[in-house]
């Protein structure tokens, strides 16, 4: 192979490698801050179960509770306390006293939150949030399908270079 043919071959390989690198991608996800209850916020007589089931919660996301600080508290509790609207199984008192509190979801598990006293029992102010791990899935772009043709393209380039040398 002549020197100029080798240079062309090298440039072609480098160009194809660069194209392959640019065509690969991994889908990423930013963390999300979920406003508890959506536009209804944290208040009595709202169906938080339906709201929660319409959301997908991932490790690293945040929950944002907005409520009347003079009336309500937000408590993270165990499953039994959640079912019984009891504050005996408190894991964490989310209430910061400002009426706008956030908590980061750090583990893949179900988190249980209730309001204080009768607000949970009589007004259904409780929510269960099922948190899952983020699974990053490699999603090649449509152009990546062209990479399956790469061996054929290389053969065509080699054939072209070989014929042009003669």
Short mmCIF file of C-alpha atoms in Angstrom, two decimals:
data_model
loop_
_atom_site.label_atom_id
_atom_site.label_comp_id
_atom_site.label_asym_id
_atom_site.label_seq_id
_atom_site.Cartn_x
_atom_site.Cartn_y
_atom_site.Cartn_z
CA UNK A 1 0.00 0.00 0.00
CA UNK A 2 1.40 3.40 -0.90
CA UNK A 3 1.97 6.08 1.70
CA UNK A 4 -0.95 8.21 0.46
CA UNK A 5 -3.24 5.15 0.49
CA UNK A 6 -2.26 4.47 4.10
CA UNK A 7 -3.02 8.06 5.09
CA UNK A 8 -6.43 7.89 3.43
CA UNK A 9 -7.10 4.55 5.14
CA UNK A 10 -6.08 5.98 8.54
CA UNK A 11 -8.25 9.08 8.06
CA UNK A 12 -11.19 6.87 7.11
CA UNK A 13 -10.80 4.67 10.19
CA UNK A 14 -10.46 7.72 12.47
CA UNK A 15 -13.53 9.33 10.88
CA UNK A 16 -15.59 6.16 11.30
CA UNK A 17 -14.48 5.77 14.92
CA UNK A 18 -15.41 9.39 15.65
CA UNK A 19 -18.81 8.90 14.03
CA UNK A 20 -19.42 5.78 16.10
CA UNK A 21 -18.53 7.63 19.30
CA UNK A 22 -20.89 10.49 18.47
CA UNK A 23 -23.77 8.16 17.64
CA UNK A 24 -23.83 6.37 20.99
CA UNK A 25 -25.99 7.74 23.76
CA UNK A 26 -27.32 6.86 27.18
CA UNK A 27 -30.61 8.34 28.31
CA UNK A 28 -30.29 10.37 31.52
CA UNK A 29 -32.90 11.62 33.95
CA UNK A 30 -32.89 14.69 36.14
CA UNK A 31 -34.27 14.50 39.65
CA UNK A 32 -37.87 15.60 40.06
CA UNK A 33 -39.50 17.54 42.88
CA UNK A 34 -43.02 16.14 43.33
CA UNK A 35 -45.52 18.59 44.81
CA UNK A 36 -47.60 16.38 47.11
CA UNK A 37 -51.21 16.37 45.94
CA UNK A 38 -50.39 18.43 42.84
CA UNK A 39 -52.39 21.66 42.73
CA UNK A 40 -54.49 20.44 45.69
CA UNK A 41 -51.42 20.44 47.99
CA UNK A 42 -51.46 18.77 51.45
CA UNK A 43 -54.99 19.30 52.75
CA UNK A 44 -57.95 17.29 54.10
CA UNK A 45 -60.26 15.16 51.96
CA UNK A 46 -57.97 14.68 48.99
CA UNK A 47 -57.29 11.28 47.45
CA UNK A 48 -53.52 11.02 47.79
CA UNK A 49 -53.56 7.35 46.81
CA UNK A 50 -54.82 8.19 43.32
CA UNK A 51 -52.35 11.06 43.07
CA UNK A 52 -49.43 8.86 44.14
CA UNK A 53 -50.33 6.08 41.69
CA UNK A 54 -50.15 8.58 38.82
CA UNK A 55 -46.55 9.45 39.70
CA UNK A 56 -43.29 7.59 39.30
CA UNK A 57 -40.88 8.23 42.15
CA UNK A 58 -37.18 7.49 41.76
CA UNK A 59 -34.30 7.44 44.22
CA UNK A 60 -32.93 10.98 44.30
CA UNK A 61 -36.30 12.67 43.71
CA UNK A 62 -37.79 15.08 46.24
CA UNK A 63 -41.23 15.37 47.84
CA UNK A 64 -42.53 18.88 48.52
CA UNK A 65 -45.27 19.26 51.11
CA UNK A 66 -47.12 22.62 51.10
CA UNK A 67 -49.70 23.00 53.88
CA UNK A 68 -51.23 25.24 56.51
CA UNK A 69 -48.52 25.26 59.17
CA UNK A 70 -50.98 26.35 61.87
CA UNK A 71 -53.09 23.21 61.40
CA UNK A 72 -51.04 20.32 60.02
CA UNK A 73 -47.83 18.42 60.47
CA UNK A 74 -46.20 15.91 58.14
CA UNK A 75 -44.81 12.74 59.67
CA UNK A 76 -42.95 9.91 58.00
CA UNK A 77 -44.13 6.73 59.69
CA UNK A 78 -43.88 2.96 59.33
CA UNK A 79 -46.49 0.95 57.41
CA UNK A 80 -48.47 -0.06 60.51
CA UNK A 81 -48.76 3.53 61.71
CA UNK A 82 -49.75 4.58 58.20
CA UNK A 83 -52.58 2.03 58.05
CA UNK A 84 -53.80 2.96 61.55
CA UNK A 85 -53.22 6.73 61.26
CA UNK A 86 -51.06 6.51 64.36
CA UNK A 87 -48.05 8.65 65.18
CA UNK A 88 -46.50 5.89 67.33
CA UNK A 89 -44.20 4.68 64.54
CA UNK A 90 -42.63 8.01 63.62
CA UNK A 91 -39.52 7.69 61.50
CA UNK A 92 -39.06 11.39 60.79
CA UNK A 93 -40.96 14.60 61.45
CA UNK A 94 -40.88 16.33 58.06
CA UNK A 95 -42.53 19.44 59.46
CA UNK A 96 -40.11 22.32 59.60
CA UNK A 97 -42.64 24.87 60.78
CA UNK A 98 -42.75 26.83 57.54
CA UNK A 99 -45.62 25.07 55.80
CA UNK A 100 -43.38 24.23 52.86
CA UNK A 101 -41.10 21.29 53.51
CA UNK A 102 -39.13 18.92 51.31
CA UNK A 103 -37.70 15.47 51.81
CA UNK A 104 -35.27 13.63 49.57
CA UNK A 105 -36.09 10.06 48.59
CA UNK A 106 -32.82 8.25 49.23
CA UNK A 107 -33.78 4.57 49.08
CA UNK A 108 -35.86 2.28 46.87
CA UNK A 109 -38.73 1.50 49.24
CA UNK A 110 -42.24 2.63 50.12
CA UNK A 111 -42.31 5.80 52.20
CA UNK A 112 -45.38 6.46 54.35
CA UNK A 113 -46.53 9.94 55.39
CA UNK A 114 -49.45 11.03 57.55
CA UNK A 115 -50.87 14.27 58.91
CA UNK A 116 -51.25 14.76 62.63
CA UNK A 117 -54.12 13.32 64.66
CA UNK A 118 -57.65 13.40 63.30
CA UNK A 119 -56.56 14.89 59.99
CA UNK A 120 -55.19 11.51 59.00
CA UNK A 121 -57.93 9.38 60.54
CA UNK A 122 -61.02 11.45 59.65
CA UNK A 123 -59.81 13.33 56.57
CA UNK A 124 -57.56 10.75 54.87
CA UNK A 125 -54.47 12.98 54.94
CA UNK A 126 -51.90 10.31 54.24
CA UNK A 127 -49.84 9.21 51.28
CA UNK A 128 -47.72 6.17 50.44
CA UNK A 129 -44.93 6.77 47.95
CA UNK A 130 -43.31 3.79 46.23
CA UNK A 131 -39.74 4.71 45.25
CA UNK A 132 -37.79 2.70 42.68
CA UNK A 133 -34.18 2.68 41.52
CA UNK A 134 -33.34 4.54 38.36
CA UNK A 135 -32.46 2.05 35.67
CA UNK A 136 -30.41 3.64 32.95
CA UNK A 137 -31.17 1.98 29.67
CA UNK A 138 -28.89 2.31 26.71
CA UNK A 139 -31.02 3.68 23.90
CA UNK A 140 -29.14 3.97 20.64
CA UNK A 141 -30.39 6.67 18.31
CA UNK A 142 -31.84 5.66 14.96
CA UNK A 143 -28.55 6.58 13.32
CA UNK A 144 -26.92 3.86 15.39
CA UNK A 145 -28.59 1.32 13.14
CA UNK A 146 -26.16 2.46 10.48
CA UNK A 147 -23.35 1.04 12.61
CA UNK A 148 -24.53 -2.44 11.74
CA UNK A 149 -23.58 -1.59 8.19
CA UNK A 150 -20.10 -0.42 9.23
CA UNK A 151 -18.26 -3.60 8.14
CA UNK A 152 -19.87 -3.30 4.71
CA UNK A 153 -18.92 0.39 4.53
CA UNK A 154 -15.32 -0.38 5.48
CA UNK A 155 -15.14 -3.07 2.81
CA UNK A 156 -16.47 -0.61 0.23
CA UNK A 157 -13.85 1.98 1.24
CA UNK A 158 -11.09 -0.63 1.07
CA UNK A 159 -12.28 -1.78 -2.34
CA UNK A 160 -12.43 1.82 -3.55
CA UNK A 161 -8.92 2.56 -2.26
CA UNK A 162 -7.55 -0.63 -3.79
CA UNK A 163 -9.06 0.10 -7.20
CA UNK A 164 -7.85 3.72 -7.18
CA UNK A 165 -4.28 2.59 -6.51
CA UNK A 166 -4.16 0.48 -9.64
#
